[in-house]
């Protein structure tokens, strides 16, 4: 009797364990992504006043989708992590990416945004808590069925001399298939092994994403109504992520 | 059991069994949960129905209730039915709909009868399914100004809805079941057999008057060109066309979705069934009567680089215009 329960638990825990052997006898480990959302050298948050080239601004909403992760081993072997989507924000720093073969990894590649199939899918089919399920506040355009890849909202000082206070609303809603950008980072040395930390440490810097954006005049885009501004921000994404 | 009448019979059974409340033990399968076929008018093909949302009486009834319930809007004042009235064939009679806080919207409400056949929804075709469409009015700040997760929270706390959802979908209220139920209700809405249908599908040659028949021949002729876009049993080919309403469009139409300048001023060709009930017309409700519509087409419309070649000066006589209008009206439910 006792033995049987024990066997049951053994099977159960094998299913949840972070380390297991796959069909080829190779061990796989759960790898994690550590990602800090920064504004320059400060951690992004919804209470501080930040500065962009001397112009002050605050944040009330900063969320962005990362997907289509590929981990790259030292010998160049690519390990795609199918189906994993992350909705990043200042509130969260760590996610499980998935099980990958143990070994030495030097790079990571991912999409800021979503592939077009996922982008135009039905958000209601995902269980609550899933990053692609309907979020509150919403991060999805319902009238043309697509996700907002990066949502940045807050208040900014729009005085000419940048000597006032941050009290004008600004919002950057970047979406649409053509805005997804691939980010590639190499030169890391991550050992994925049993009992290891098995984490990829990254940082996203909002100031780098807003490089070249004049926050006095360029204060809003829903993407389709201001493609130039949306593209300017999306084009900055590949340079906005660094190893941490 | 005949599939076409099955829905009515089962609905009747549900009501009867609800009244007597004792038939549950005798019937192993609850008829409210049995898949039914929609009740279609003469000549209509079977519409596509998604495998995860087949029609059952419980689902249709739940969807109907949600559709009429202002619980879906932030301040609980606006229901789907506020802009889609049954007595106006699921439109609202306004040029542009009025939503929450008395705000005027941007477009003319569309009839939901036969929506099951639409390959994409809205004047610009921006939404692919009836299920997904439900999200749009709930989140639109001009319509219901709310949030699907907050609607679901309300429904979960409601004294009746949780049980109704479990009956219909064997699940709690969720964004998934909420959107399924309303779409299921919409897939139960069809127009009726018209005099035109009796003429065409039942060979009843006396169903149309002489004027209506002349109008019909004109409609399907290379002279009036209407049939190029208004084709098929719903009188739409579902394409996006610019019919020359304006030189400059305030609403860019299909281009709002595609961002392609060649799509500016193109709108989904609307069905012409039930025009007698659905005035005013066009995406912005700018034409109040069918006289104005026919005058528009007779004039060839305004110049626009995207205007279809089929919209051109027609030189119709007064009699021909009247015949065309009479024909259009014969496409309305009795």
PDB file of N, CA, C and O in Angstrom, chain B residues 74-123:
ATOM      1  N   UNK B  74     -19.396  49.244 -19.122  1.00  0.00           N
ATOM      2  CA  UNK B  74     -18.777  49.717 -17.879  1.00  0.00           C
ATOM      3  C   UNK B  74     -19.812  50.210 -16.876  1.00  0.00           C
ATOM      4  O   UNK B  74     -19.790  49.844 -15.718  1.00  0.00           O
ATOM      5  N   UNK B  75     -20.759  51.063 -17.341  1.00  0.00           N
ATOM      6  CA  UNK B  75     -21.733  51.610 -16.397  1.00  0.00           C
ATOM      7  C   UNK B  75     -23.079  50.881 -16.468  1.00  0.00           C
ATOM      8  O   UNK B  75     -24.088  51.392 -15.994  1.00  0.00           O
ATOM      9  N   UNK B  76     -23.077  49.706 -17.075  1.00  0.00           N
ATOM     10  CA  UNK B  76     -24.282  48.865 -17.163  1.00  0.00           C
ATOM     11  C   UNK B  76     -25.468  49.577 -17.808  1.00  0.00           C
ATOM     12  O   UNK B  76     -26.609  49.410 -17.389  1.00  0.00           O
ATOM     13  N   UNK B  77     -25.191  50.391 -18.848  1.00  0.00           N
ATOM     14  CA  UNK B  77     -26.299  51.049 -19.549  1.00  0.00           C
ATOM     15  C   UNK B  77     -26.438  50.582 -20.993  1.00  0.00           C
ATOM     16  O   UNK B  77     -27.485  50.774 -21.604  1.00  0.00           O
ATOM     17  N   UNK B  78     -25.388  50.010 -21.568  1.00  0.00           N
ATOM     18  CA  UNK B  78     -25.418  49.680 -22.999  1.00  0.00           C
ATOM     19  C   UNK B  78     -25.320  48.168 -23.198  1.00  0.00           C
ATOM     20  O   UNK B  78     -24.415  47.529 -22.666  1.00  0.00           O
ATOM     21  N   UNK B  79     -26.275  47.620 -23.952  1.00  0.00           N
ATOM     22  CA  UNK B  79     -26.234  46.204 -24.330  1.00  0.00           C
ATOM     23  C   UNK B  79     -25.915  46.119 -25.820  1.00  0.00           C
ATOM     24  O   UNK B  79     -26.020  47.120 -26.538  1.00  0.00           O
ATOM     25  N   UNK B  80     -25.554  44.943 -26.283  1.00  0.00           N
ATOM     26  CA  UNK B  80     -25.403  44.758 -27.731  1.00  0.00           C
ATOM     27  C   UNK B  80     -26.706  45.181 -28.414  1.00  0.00           C
ATOM     28  O   UNK B  80     -26.706  45.824 -29.460  1.00  0.00           O
ATOM     29  N   UNK B  81     -27.816  44.807 -27.787  1.00  0.00           N
ATOM     30  CA  UNK B  81     -29.126  45.083 -28.371  1.00  0.00           C
ATOM     31  C   UNK B  81     -29.427  46.579 -28.447  1.00  0.00           C
ATOM     32  O   UNK B  81     -30.351  46.985 -29.145  1.00  0.00           O
ATOM     33  N   UNK B  82     -28.648  47.417 -27.735  1.00  0.00           N
ATOM     34  CA  UNK B  82     -28.875  48.863 -27.823  1.00  0.00           C
ATOM     35  C   UNK B  82     -28.658  49.359 -29.248  1.00  0.00           C
ATOM     36  O   UNK B  82     -29.251  50.340 -29.656  1.00  0.00           O
ATOM     37  N   UNK B  83     -27.777  48.705 -29.972  1.00  0.00           N
ATOM     38  CA  UNK B  83     -27.465  49.138 -31.345  1.00  0.00           C
ATOM     39  C   UNK B  83     -27.882  48.095 -32.373  1.00  0.00           C
ATOM     40  O   UNK B  83     -27.659  48.280 -33.568  1.00  0.00           O
ATOM     41  N   UNK B  84     -28.430  46.998 -31.933  1.00  0.00           N
ATOM     42  CA  UNK B  84     -28.897  45.946 -32.842  1.00  0.00           C
ATOM     43  C   UNK B  84     -30.286  45.534 -32.367  1.00  0.00           C
ATOM     44  O   UNK B  84     -30.416  44.617 -31.547  1.00  0.00           O
ATOM     45  N   UNK B  85     -31.332  46.242 -32.833  1.00  0.00           N
ATOM     46  CA  UNK B  85     -32.701  45.994 -32.361  1.00  0.00           C
ATOM     47  C   UNK B  85     -33.377  44.949 -33.233  1.00  0.00           C
ATOM     48  O   UNK B  85     -33.322  45.041 -34.458  1.00  0.00           O
ATOM     49  N   UNK B  86     -34.066  44.022 -32.572  1.00  0.00           N
ATOM     50  CA  UNK B  86     -34.785  42.991 -33.318  1.00  0.00           C
ATOM     51  C   UNK B  86     -35.807  43.600 -34.276  1.00  0.00           C
ATOM     52  O   UNK B  86     -35.961  43.146 -35.406  1.00  0.00           O
ATOM     53  N   UNK B  87     -36.496  44.684 -33.873  1.00  0.00           N
ATOM     54  CA  UNK B  87     -37.545  45.243 -34.743  1.00  0.00           C
ATOM     55  C   UNK B  87     -36.957  46.021 -35.917  1.00  0.00           C
ATOM     56  O   UNK B  87     -37.670  46.413 -36.827  1.00  0.00           O
ATOM     57  N   UNK B  88     -35.666  46.264 -35.921  1.00  0.00           N
ATOM     58  CA  UNK B  88     -35.008  46.885 -37.079  1.00  0.00           C
ATOM     59  C   UNK B  88     -34.038  45.899 -37.713  1.00  0.00           C
ATOM     60  O   UNK B  88     -33.007  46.282 -38.249  1.00  0.00           O
ATOM     61  N   UNK B  89     -34.375  44.628 -37.624  1.00  0.00           N
ATOM     62  CA  UNK B  89     -33.550  43.568 -38.207  1.00  0.00           C
ATOM     63  C   UNK B  89     -32.116  43.663 -37.697  1.00  0.00           C
ATOM     64  O   UNK B  89     -31.161  43.530 -38.447  1.00  0.00           O
ATOM     65  N   UNK B  90     -31.973  43.940 -36.429  1.00  0.00           N
ATOM     66  CA  UNK B  90     -30.672  43.995 -35.758  1.00  0.00           C
ATOM     67  C   UNK B  90     -29.789  45.154 -36.236  1.00  0.00           C
ATOM     68  O   UNK B  90     -28.567  45.042 -36.275  1.00  0.00           O
ATOM     69  N   UNK B  91     -30.433  46.281 -36.600  1.00  0.00           N
ATOM     70  CA  UNK B  91     -29.688  47.538 -36.766  1.00  0.00           C
ATOM     71  C   UNK B  91     -30.336  48.532 -35.803  1.00  0.00           C
ATOM     72  O   UNK B  91     -31.198  48.140 -34.992  1.00  0.00           O
ATOM     73  N   UNK B  92     -29.959  49.833 -35.867  1.00  0.00           N
ATOM     74  CA  UNK B  92     -30.521  50.765 -34.884  1.00  0.00           C
ATOM     75  C   UNK B  92     -31.239  51.980 -35.473  1.00  0.00           C
ATOM     76  O   UNK B  92     -31.681  52.848 -34.724  1.00  0.00           O
ATOM     77  N   UNK B  93     -31.323  52.068 -36.792  1.00  0.00           N
ATOM     78  CA  UNK B  93     -32.066  53.165 -37.397  1.00  0.00           C
ATOM     79  C   UNK B  93     -31.344  54.503 -37.374  1.00  0.00           C
ATOM     80  O   UNK B  93     -31.873  55.513 -37.838  1.00  0.00           O
ATOM     81  N   UNK B  94     -30.131  54.522 -36.833  1.00  0.00           N
ATOM     82  CA  UNK B  94     -29.378  55.774 -36.759  1.00  0.00           C
ATOM     83  C   UNK B  94     -28.318  55.807 -37.859  1.00  0.00           C
ATOM     84  O   UNK B  94     -27.858  54.761 -38.313  1.00  0.00           O
ATOM     85  N   UNK B  95     -27.915  57.024 -38.251  1.00  0.00           N
ATOM     86  CA  UNK B  95     -26.824  57.124 -39.223  1.00  0.00           C
ATOM     87  C   UNK B  95     -25.562  56.531 -38.601  1.00  0.00           C
ATOM     88  O   UNK B  95     -24.896  55.678 -39.182  1.00  0.00           O
ATOM     89  N   UNK B  96     -25.254  56.999 -37.389  1.00  0.00           N
ATOM     90  CA  UNK B  96     -24.129  56.440 -36.641  1.00  0.00           C
ATOM     91  C   UNK B  96     -24.628  56.083 -35.250  1.00  0.00           C
ATOM     92  O   UNK B  96     -25.342  56.860 -34.619  1.00  0.00           O
ATOM     93  N   UNK B  97     -24.214  54.914 -34.779  1.00  0.00           N
ATOM     94  CA  UNK B  97     -24.722  54.402 -33.509  1.00  0.00           C
ATOM     95  C   UNK B  97     -24.334  55.295 -32.344  1.00  0.00           C
ATOM     96  O   UNK B  97     -23.312  55.966 -32.365  1.00  0.00           O
ATOM     97  N   UNK B  98     -25.165  55.263 -31.304  1.00  0.00           N
ATOM     98  CA  UNK B  98     -24.849  55.987 -30.079  1.00  0.00           C
ATOM     99  C   UNK B  98     -24.495  54.970 -29.003  1.00  0.00           C
ATOM    100  O   UNK B  98     -25.266  54.049 -28.721  1.00  0.00           O
ATOM    101  N   UNK B  99     -23.328  55.148 -28.416  1.00  0.00           N
ATOM    102  CA  UNK B  99     -22.858  54.201 -27.404  1.00  0.00           C
ATOM    103  C   UNK B  99     -22.881  54.781 -26.009  1.00  0.00           C
ATOM    104  O   UNK B  99     -23.703  55.648 -25.678  1.00  0.00           O
ATOM    105  N   UNK B 100     -21.955  54.330 -25.190  1.00  0.00           N
ATOM    106  CA  UNK B 100     -21.919  54.681 -23.771  1.00  0.00           C
ATOM    107  C   UNK B 100     -21.677  56.183 -23.580  1.00  0.00           C
ATOM    108  O   UNK B 100     -21.020  56.817 -24.406  1.00  0.00           O
ATOM    109  N   UNK B 101     -22.211  56.750 -22.503  1.00  0.00           N
ATOM    110  CA  UNK B 101     -22.127  58.183 -22.145  1.00  0.00           C
ATOM    111  C   UNK B 101     -22.675  59.070 -23.282  1.00  0.00           C
ATOM    112  O   UNK B 101     -22.237  60.197 -23.478  1.00  0.00           O
ATOM    113  N   UNK B 102     -23.599  58.509 -24.100  1.00  0.00           N
ATOM    114  CA  UNK B 102     -24.215  59.289 -25.170  1.00  0.00           C
ATOM    115  C   UNK B 102     -23.298  59.611 -26.338  1.00  0.00           C
ATOM    116  O   UNK B 102     -23.617  60.474 -27.163  1.00  0.00           O
ATOM    117  N   UNK B 103     -22.179  58.911 -26.440  1.00  0.00           N
ATOM    118  CA  UNK B 103     -21.232  59.219 -27.511  1.00  0.00           C
ATOM    119  C   UNK B 103     -21.699  58.687 -28.864  1.00  0.00           C
ATOM    120  O   UNK B 103     -22.156  57.551 -28.967  1.00  0.00           O
ATOM    121  N   UNK B 104     -21.526  59.497 -29.897  1.00  0.00           N
ATOM    122  CA  UNK B 104     -21.822  59.051 -31.250  1.00  0.00           C
ATOM    123  C   UNK B 104     -20.616  58.303 -31.798  1.00  0.00           C
ATOM    124  O   UNK B 104     -19.479  58.757 -31.668  1.00  0.00           O
ATOM    125  N   UNK B 105     -20.890  57.159 -32.397  1.00  0.00           N
ATOM    126  CA  UNK B 105     -19.812  56.329 -32.939  1.00  0.00           C
ATOM    127  C   UNK B 105     -19.346  56.805 -34.300  1.00  0.00           C
ATOM    128  O   UNK B 105     -19.625  57.938 -34.710  1.00  0.00           O
ATOM    129  N   UNK B 106     -18.629  55.928 -35.000  1.00  0.00           N
ATOM    130  CA  UNK B 106     -18.057  56.339 -36.282  1.00  0.00           C
ATOM    131  C   UNK B 106     -18.756  55.714 -37.472  1.00  0.00           C
ATOM    132  O   UNK B 106     -18.558  56.134 -38.598  1.00  0.00           O
ATOM    133  N   UNK B 107     -19.596  54.690 -37.226  1.00  0.00           N
ATOM    134  CA  UNK B 107     -20.180  53.997 -38.378  1.00  0.00           C
ATOM    135  C   UNK B 107     -21.636  53.616 -38.154  1.00  0.00           C
ATOM    136  O   UNK B 107     -22.143  53.659 -37.043  1.00  0.00           O
ATOM    137  N   UNK B 108     -22.256  53.212 -39.253  1.00  0.00           N
ATOM    138  CA  UNK B 108     -23.634  52.744 -39.275  1.00  0.00           C
ATOM    139  C   UNK B 108     -23.678  51.280 -38.806  1.00  0.00           C
ATOM    140  O   UNK B 108     -22.862  50.467 -39.236  1.00  0.00           O
ATOM    141  N   UNK B 109     -24.607  50.982 -37.934  1.00  0.00           N
ATOM    142  CA  UNK B 109     -24.748  49.623 -37.413  1.00  0.00           C
ATOM    143  C   UNK B 109     -25.112  48.653 -38.540  1.00  0.00           C
ATOM    144  O   UNK B 109     -25.810  49.021 -39.480  1.00  0.00           O
ATOM    145  N   UNK B 110     -24.630  47.432 -38.429  1.00  0.00           N
ATOM    146  CA  UNK B 110     -24.843  46.432 -39.476  1.00  0.00           C
ATOM    147  C   UNK B 110     -25.834  45.385 -38.972  1.00  0.00           C
ATOM    148  O   UNK B 110     -25.761  44.968 -37.809  1.00  0.00           O
ATOM    149  N   UNK B 111     -26.742  44.945 -39.860  1.00  0.00           N
ATOM    150  CA  UNK B 111     -27.688  43.891 -39.473  1.00  0.00           C
ATOM    151  C   UNK B 111     -26.918  42.623 -39.134  1.00  0.00           C
ATOM    152  O   UNK B 111     -25.941  42.278 -39.784  1.00  0.00           O
ATOM    153  N   UNK B 112     -27.387  41.918 -38.091  1.00  0.00           N
ATOM    154  CA  UNK B 112     -26.704  40.687 -37.695  1.00  0.00           C
ATOM    155  C   UNK B 112     -27.402  39.447 -38.248  1.00  0.00           C
ATOM    156  O   UNK B 112     -26.954  38.325 -38.026  1.00  0.00           O
ATOM    157  N   UNK B 113     -28.517  39.660 -38.993  1.00  0.00           N
ATOM    158  CA  UNK B 113     -29.160  38.507 -39.609  1.00  0.00           C
ATOM    159  C   UNK B 113     -28.219  37.975 -40.688  1.00  0.00           C
ATOM    160  O   UNK B 113     -27.626  38.749 -41.443  1.00  0.00           O
ATOM    161  N   UNK B 114     -28.031  36.680 -40.722  1.00  0.00           N
ATOM    162  CA  UNK B 114     -27.136  36.018 -41.687  1.00  0.00           C
ATOM    163  C   UNK B 114     -25.660  36.300 -41.415  1.00  0.00           C
ATOM    164  O   UNK B 114     -24.812  36.028 -42.261  1.00  0.00           O
ATOM    165  N   UNK B 115     -25.333  36.826 -40.232  1.00  0.00           N
ATOM    166  CA  UNK B 115     -23.922  37.102 -39.913  1.00  0.00           C
ATOM    167  C   UNK B 115     -23.088  35.821 -39.956  1.00  0.00           C
ATOM    168  O   UNK B 115     -21.877  35.876 -40.183  1.00  0.00           O
ATOM    169  N   UNK B 116     -23.755  34.664 -39.767  1.00  0.00           N
ATOM    170  CA  UNK B 116     -23.026  33.384 -39.783  1.00  0.00           C
ATOM    171  C   UNK B 116     -22.273  33.175 -41.092  1.00  0.00           C
ATOM    172  O   UNK B 116     -21.292  32.445 -41.139  1.00  0.00           O
ATOM    173  N   UNK B 117     -22.746  33.814 -42.167  1.00  0.00           N
ATOM    174  CA  UNK B 117     -22.108  33.608 -43.476  1.00  0.00           C
ATOM    175  C   UNK B 117     -20.968  34.587 -43.749  1.00  0.00           C
ATOM    176  O   UNK B 117     -20.253  34.441 -44.738  1.00  0.00           O
ATOM    177  N   UNK B 118     -20.839  35.601 -42.914  1.00  0.00           N
ATOM    178  CA  UNK B 118     -19.831  36.639 -43.186  1.00  0.00           C
ATOM    179  C   UNK B 118     -18.425  36.070 -42.979  1.00  0.00           C
ATOM    180  O   UNK B 118     -18.117  35.582 -41.892  1.00  0.00           O
ATOM    181  N   UNK B 119     -17.551  36.159 -43.975  1.00  0.00           N
ATOM    182  CA  UNK B 119     -16.196  35.609 -43.805  1.00  0.00           C
ATOM    183  C   UNK B 119     -15.322  36.488 -42.916  1.00  0.00           C
ATOM    184  O   UNK B 119     -14.278  36.048 -42.441  1.00  0.00           O
ATOM    185  N   UNK B 120     -15.729  37.731 -42.708  1.00  0.00           N
ATOM    186  CA  UNK B 120     -15.043  38.639 -41.785  1.00  0.00           C
ATOM    187  C   UNK B 120     -16.053  39.710 -41.424  1.00  0.00           C
ATOM    188  O   UNK B 120     -17.002  39.956 -42.156  1.00  0.00           O
ATOM    189  N   UNK B 121     -15.848  40.313 -40.260  1.00  0.00           N
ATOM    190  CA  UNK B 121     -16.852  41.237 -39.741  1.00  0.00           C
ATOM    191  C   UNK B 121     -16.418  42.684 -39.865  1.00  0.00           C
ATOM    192  O   UNK B 121     -15.219  42.966 -39.990  1.00  0.00           O
ATOM    193  N   UNK B 122     -17.400  43.551 -39.773  1.00  0.00           N
ATOM    194  CA  UNK B 122     -17.256  45.014 -39.819  1.00  0.00           C
ATOM    195  C   UNK B 122     -17.135  45.525 -41.258  1.00  0.00           C
ATOM    196  O   UNK B 122     -16.788  44.790 -42.176  1.00  0.00           O
ATOM    197  N   UNK B 123     -17.412  46.810 -41.412  1.00  0.00           N
ATOM    198  CA  UNK B 123     -17.363  47.452 -42.725  1.00  0.00           C
ATOM    199  C   UNK B 123     -15.961  47.334 -43.336  1.00  0.00           C
ATOM    200  O   UNK B 123     -15.799  47.337 -44.547  1.00  0.00           O
TER     201      UNK B 123
END
